[in-house]
C-alpha cells in the first residue's frame, strides 16, 4: 500500500479536519460537515468529504491519499487520465478537481474529484459500450502515435507510455515491462524462460503485425486502461454509466477488452457483443479472439 498514514486527518470517526491544500481546492466559503471512509483501495486511503456550500446546500467529494514519490506519480497520472476522458466524453466520468501535496504531512499526496453515488450493480451492456465506443472513437492521439503524455499506473505499477508509431512495437515494450516487474517480484522462472521467446518472436508478430500490414492501420484510441467491473458503475441519481480510476493511454481499442477475458471481471461476452454491434472489429477479423487472448496477458 502506498500510504504511510495521516495522523489527525483520518477519514470518519467524527473528524472534520482536512489538509489546507485540500481545503483550498474545495468551493470557496464551504464548511466541512463530515468525512468518512469510502470504498476500498489496495494502494491508497480513500474517503468522502461532505461539505455545506456557502448557499447552505450540501455537496460531496471523493478523495484518495497516497505517500512517497510513487504515490505522487500515481495521483498525477490518475488526474491527467480522468481529465483527458472528461474532455472527450464528460458524462462518462466523475469530474476531476485537483491533485496536490499535503501541506501538513511530508511526502503525502491527494487526488480530488466530484463524488458520485453509485449503485452496486453492473451497467447495462448496450448503454455502457455505446459510451465506451464513443470514447475510443473520439479520443484521438494528439500526435497520431501510441502512448500518453504522462506515466499512468495500473494499480501501483507504471505502464509503458513512451510514444510509438507502431502498435506492435508499443505493445511489445509494454508487455516486456510487465514481465520485468513480474520477474523482479517473483524471481526467475524456467517456464517463463521457455515461453517468453516464443511469445515475442512468434505470437506477437503473428497476431499484431497483420493489423499494420497490406495497407491496414490501427488508430491510436484513448482507452481507460484498467477497465474491470470494480472501476465502473451506475450513477444512482442519473442512471448514467460511469467509469473511474483510469490509467489512460492511446492504444488499439481492442486492448481494452483483454481485461474482460477472465470470468472474475464480470464483463462477460454480452458486453463485447454489444460493443461490436456498433463498432467494427479490426481486420483481419479472424484474429480477433487471438488478439484478445494476447491482450489478456
JSON list of N, CA and C in Angstrom, two decimals, residues 4 26 38 41 51 57 62 96 103 105 109 136 144 154 158-159 166 185 193 228 230 238 242 244 255 271 282 287 290:
[
{"chain": "A", "resi": 4, "resn": "UNK", "atom": "N", "xyz": [1.31, 5.95, 4.05]},
{"chain": "A", "resi": 4, "resn": "UNK", "atom": "CA", "xyz": [2.01, 5.83, 5.34]},
{"chain": "A", "resi": 4, "resn": "UNK", "atom": "C", "xyz": [1.20, 6.34, 6.52]},
{"chain": "A", "resi": 26, "resn": "UNK", "atom": "N", "xyz": [-11.47, 23.02, -2.47]},
{"chain": "A", "resi": 26, "resn": "UNK", "atom": "CA", "xyz": [-12.91, 22.90, -2.29]},
{"chain": "A", "resi": 26, "resn": "UNK", "atom": "C", "xyz": [-13.58, 24.25, -2.58]},
{"chain": "A", "resi": 38, "resn": "UNK", "atom": "N", "xyz": [-14.46, 5.66, 2.38]},
{"chain": "A", "resi": 38, "resn": "UNK", "atom": "CA", "xyz": [-15.37, 5.29, 1.30]},
{"chain": "A", "resi": 38, "resn": "UNK", "atom": "C", "xyz": [-14.64, 4.40, 0.30]},
{"chain": "A", "resi": 41, "resn": "UNK", "atom": "N", "xyz": [-9.24, 0.44, -1.49]},
{"chain": "A", "resi": 41, "resn": "UNK", "atom": "CA", "xyz": [-8.12, 0.53, -2.41]},
{"chain": "A", "resi": 41, "resn": "UNK", "atom": "C", "xyz": [-6.96, -0.27, -1.84]},
{"chain": "A", "resi": 51, "resn": "UNK", "atom": "N", "xyz": [-19.48, 18.55, 2.46]},
{"chain": "A", "resi": 51, "resn": "UNK", "atom": "CA", "xyz": [-19.39, 19.96, 2.82]},
{"chain": "A", "resi": 51, "resn": "UNK", "atom": "C", "xyz": [-20.76, 20.62, 2.73]},
{"chain": "A", "resi": 57, "resn": "UNK", "atom": "N", "xyz": [-26.35, 24.61, 0.68]},
{"chain": "A", "resi": 57, "resn": "UNK", "atom": "CA", "xyz": [-26.62, 23.31, 0.05]},
{"chain": "A", "resi": 57, "resn": "UNK", "atom": "C", "xyz": [-25.47, 22.34, 0.28]},
{"chain": "A", "resi": 62, "resn": "UNK", "atom": "N", "xyz": [-14.89, 13.06, -3.56]},
{"chain": "A", "resi": 62, "resn": "UNK", "atom": "CA", "xyz": [-14.11, 11.85, -3.35]},
{"chain": "A", "resi": 62, "resn": "UNK", "atom": "C", "xyz": [-12.64, 12.23, -3.26]},
{"chain": "A", "resi": 96, "resn": "UNK", "atom": "N", "xyz": [-12.95, 15.59, -12.56]},
{"chain": "A", "resi": 96, "resn": "UNK", "atom": "CA", "xyz": [-11.72, 15.76, -11.78]},
{"chain": "A", "resi": 96, "resn": "UNK", "atom": "C", "xyz": [-11.61, 17.19, -11.26]},
{"chain": "A", "resi": 103, "resn": "UNK", "atom": "N", "xyz": [0.02, 19.95, 2.78]},
{"chain": "A", "resi": 103, "resn": "UNK", "atom": "CA", "xyz": [0.84, 20.97, 3.43]},
{"chain": "A", "resi": 103, "resn": "UNK", "atom": "C", "xyz": [1.38, 20.48, 4.77]},
{"chain": "A", "resi": 105, "resn": "UNK", "atom": "N", "xyz": [1.76, 17.22, 6.02]},
{"chain": "A", "resi": 105, "resn": "UNK", "atom": "CA", "xyz": [2.44, 15.93, 6.17]},
{"chain": "A", "resi": 105, "resn": "UNK", "atom": "C", "xyz": [3.38, 15.74, 4.98]},
{"chain": "A", "resi": 109, "resn": "UNK", "atom": "N", "xyz": [0.25, 12.88, -0.77]},
{"chain": "A", "resi": 109, "resn": "UNK", "atom": "CA", "xyz": [-0.35, 13.48, -1.97]},
{"chain": "A", "resi": 109, "resn": "UNK", "atom": "C", "xyz": [-1.81, 13.05, -2.08]},
{"chain": "A", "resi": 136, "resn": "UNK", "atom": "N", "xyz": [-13.51, 5.61, -27.43]},
{"chain": "A", "resi": 136, "resn": "UNK", "atom": "CA", "xyz": [-12.48, 5.08, -28.32]},
{"chain": "A", "resi": 136, "resn": "UNK", "atom": "C", "xyz": [-12.46, 5.81, -29.66]},
{"chain": "A", "resi": 144, "resn": "UNK", "atom": "N", "xyz": [-0.89, 11.38, -33.22]},
{"chain": "A", "resi": 144, "resn": "UNK", "atom": "CA", "xyz": [-1.09, 10.24, -34.09]},
{"chain": "A", "resi": 144, "resn": "UNK", "atom": "C", "xyz": [-0.32, 9.00, -33.67]},
{"chain": "A", "resi": 154, "resn": "UNK", "atom": "N", "xyz": [-1.29, 1.27, -13.47]},
{"chain": "A", "resi": 154, "resn": "UNK", "atom": "CA", "xyz": [-2.30, 0.22, -13.27]},
{"chain": "A", "resi": 154, "resn": "UNK", "atom": "C", "xyz": [-2.09, -0.30, -11.86]},
{"chain": "A", "resi": 158, "resn": "UNK", "atom": "N", "xyz": [3.75, 1.26, -12.86]},
{"chain": "A", "resi": 158, "resn": "UNK", "atom": "CA", "xyz": [3.77, 2.17, -14.01]},
{"chain": "A", "resi": 158, "resn": "UNK", "atom": "C", "xyz": [3.60, 1.42, -15.32]},
{"chain": "A", "resi": 159, "resn": "UNK", "atom": "N", "xyz": [2.88, 2.05, -16.25]},
{"chain": "A", "resi": 159, "resn": "UNK", "atom": "CA", "xyz": [2.68, 1.48, -17.57]},
{"chain": "A", "resi": 159, "resn": "UNK", "atom": "C", "xyz": [3.67, 2.08, -18.56]},
{"chain": "A", "resi": 166, "resn": "UNK", "atom": "N", "xyz": [4.22, 2.45, -34.13]},
{"chain": "A", "resi": 166, "resn": "UNK", "atom": "CA", "xyz": [3.69, 1.12, -34.39]},
{"chain": "A", "resi": 166, "resn": "UNK", "atom": "C", "xyz": [3.03, 0.53, -33.16]},
{"chain": "A", "resi": 185, "resn": "UNK", "atom": "N", "xyz": [9.66, -9.29, -8.91]},
{"chain": "A", "resi": 185, "resn": "UNK", "atom": "CA", "xyz": [8.91, -9.60, -7.70]},
{"chain": "A", "resi": 185, "resn": "UNK", "atom": "C", "xyz": [9.00, -11.09, -7.34]},
{"chain": "A", "resi": 193, "resn": "UNK", "atom": "N", "xyz": [11.24, -18.57, -19.02]},
{"chain": "A", "resi": 193, "resn": "UNK", "atom": "CA", "xyz": [12.39, -18.58, -19.91]},
{"chain": "A", "resi": 193, "resn": "UNK", "atom": "C", "xyz": [12.09, -19.33, -21.20]},
{"chain": "A", "resi": 228, "resn": "UNK", "atom": "N", "xyz": [-11.91, -2.94, -15.30]},
{"chain": "A", "resi": 228, "resn": "UNK", "atom": "CA", "xyz": [-12.58, -4.10, -14.74]},
{"chain": "A", "resi": 228, "resn": "UNK", "atom": "C", "xyz": [-13.85, -3.62, -14.03]},
{"chain": "A", "resi": 230, "resn": "UNK", "atom": "N", "xyz": [-15.00, -3.36, -11.09]},
{"chain": "A", "resi": 230, "resn": "UNK", "atom": "CA", "xyz": [-14.96, -2.51, -9.90]},
{"chain": "A", "resi": 230, "resn": "UNK", "atom": "C", "xyz": [-14.58, -1.07, -10.21]},
{"chain": "A", "resi": 238, "resn": "UNK", "atom": "N", "xyz": [-28.70, 9.68, -11.71]},
{"chain": "A", "resi": 238, "resn": "UNK", "atom": "CA", "xyz": [-28.94, 9.90, -13.14]},
{"chain": "A", "resi": 238, "resn": "UNK", "atom": "C", "xyz": [-29.10, 8.61, -13.93]},
{"chain": "A", "resi": 242, "resn": "UNK", "atom": "N", "xyz": [-20.91, 4.92, -15.58]},
{"chain": "A", "resi": 242, "resn": "UNK", "atom": "CA", "xyz": [-19.71, 5.67, -15.21]},
{"chain": "A", "resi": 242, "resn": "UNK", "atom": "C", "xyz": [-18.50, 4.76, -15.19]},
{"chain": "A", "resi": 244, "resn": "UNK", "atom": "N", "xyz": [-14.26, 5.04, -13.63]},
{"chain": "A", "resi": 244, "resn": "UNK", "atom": "CA", "xyz": [-13.38, 5.85, -12.79]},
{"chain": "A", "resi": 244, "resn": "UNK", "atom": "C", "xyz": [-12.08, 5.10, -12.60]},
{"chain": "A", "resi": 255, "resn": "UNK", "atom": "N", "xyz": [-7.58, -3.52, -27.15]},
{"chain": "A", "resi": 255, "resn": "UNK", "atom": "CA", "xyz": [-6.76, -3.78, -25.96]},
{"chain": "A", "resi": 255, "resn": "UNK", "atom": "C", "xyz": [-7.61, -3.67, -24.69]},
{"chain": "A", "resi": 271, "resn": "UNK", "atom": "N", "xyz": [-21.04, -8.01, -23.22]},
{"chain": "A", "resi": 271, "resn": "UNK", "atom": "CA", "xyz": [-20.52, -6.65, -23.35]},
{"chain": "A", "resi": 271, "resn": "UNK", "atom": "C", "xyz": [-19.71, -6.49, -24.65]},
{"chain": "A", "resi": 282, "resn": "UNK", "atom": "N", "xyz": [-11.37, -4.85, -35.88]},
{"chain": "A", "resi": 282, "resn": "UNK", "atom": "CA", "xyz": [-10.23, -4.56, -36.74]},
{"chain": "A", "resi": 282, "resn": "UNK", "atom": "C", "xyz": [-9.93, -5.75, -37.65]},
{"chain": "A", "resi": 287, "resn": "UNK", "atom": "N", "xyz": [-8.60, -12.89, -36.56]},
{"chain": "A", "resi": 287, "resn": "UNK", "atom": "CA", "xyz": [-7.62, -12.88, -35.47]},
{"chain": "A", "resi": 287, "resn": "UNK", "atom": "C", "xyz": [-8.16, -12.23, -34.20]},
{"chain": "A", "resi": 290, "resn": "UNK", "atom": "N", "xyz": [-7.87, -14.25, -30.92]},
{"chain": "A", "resi": 290, "resn": "UNK", "atom": "CA", "xyz": [-6.47, -14.42, -30.58]},
{"chain": "A", "resi": 290, "resn": "UNK", "atom": "C", "xyz": [-5.85, -13.15, -30.04]}
]
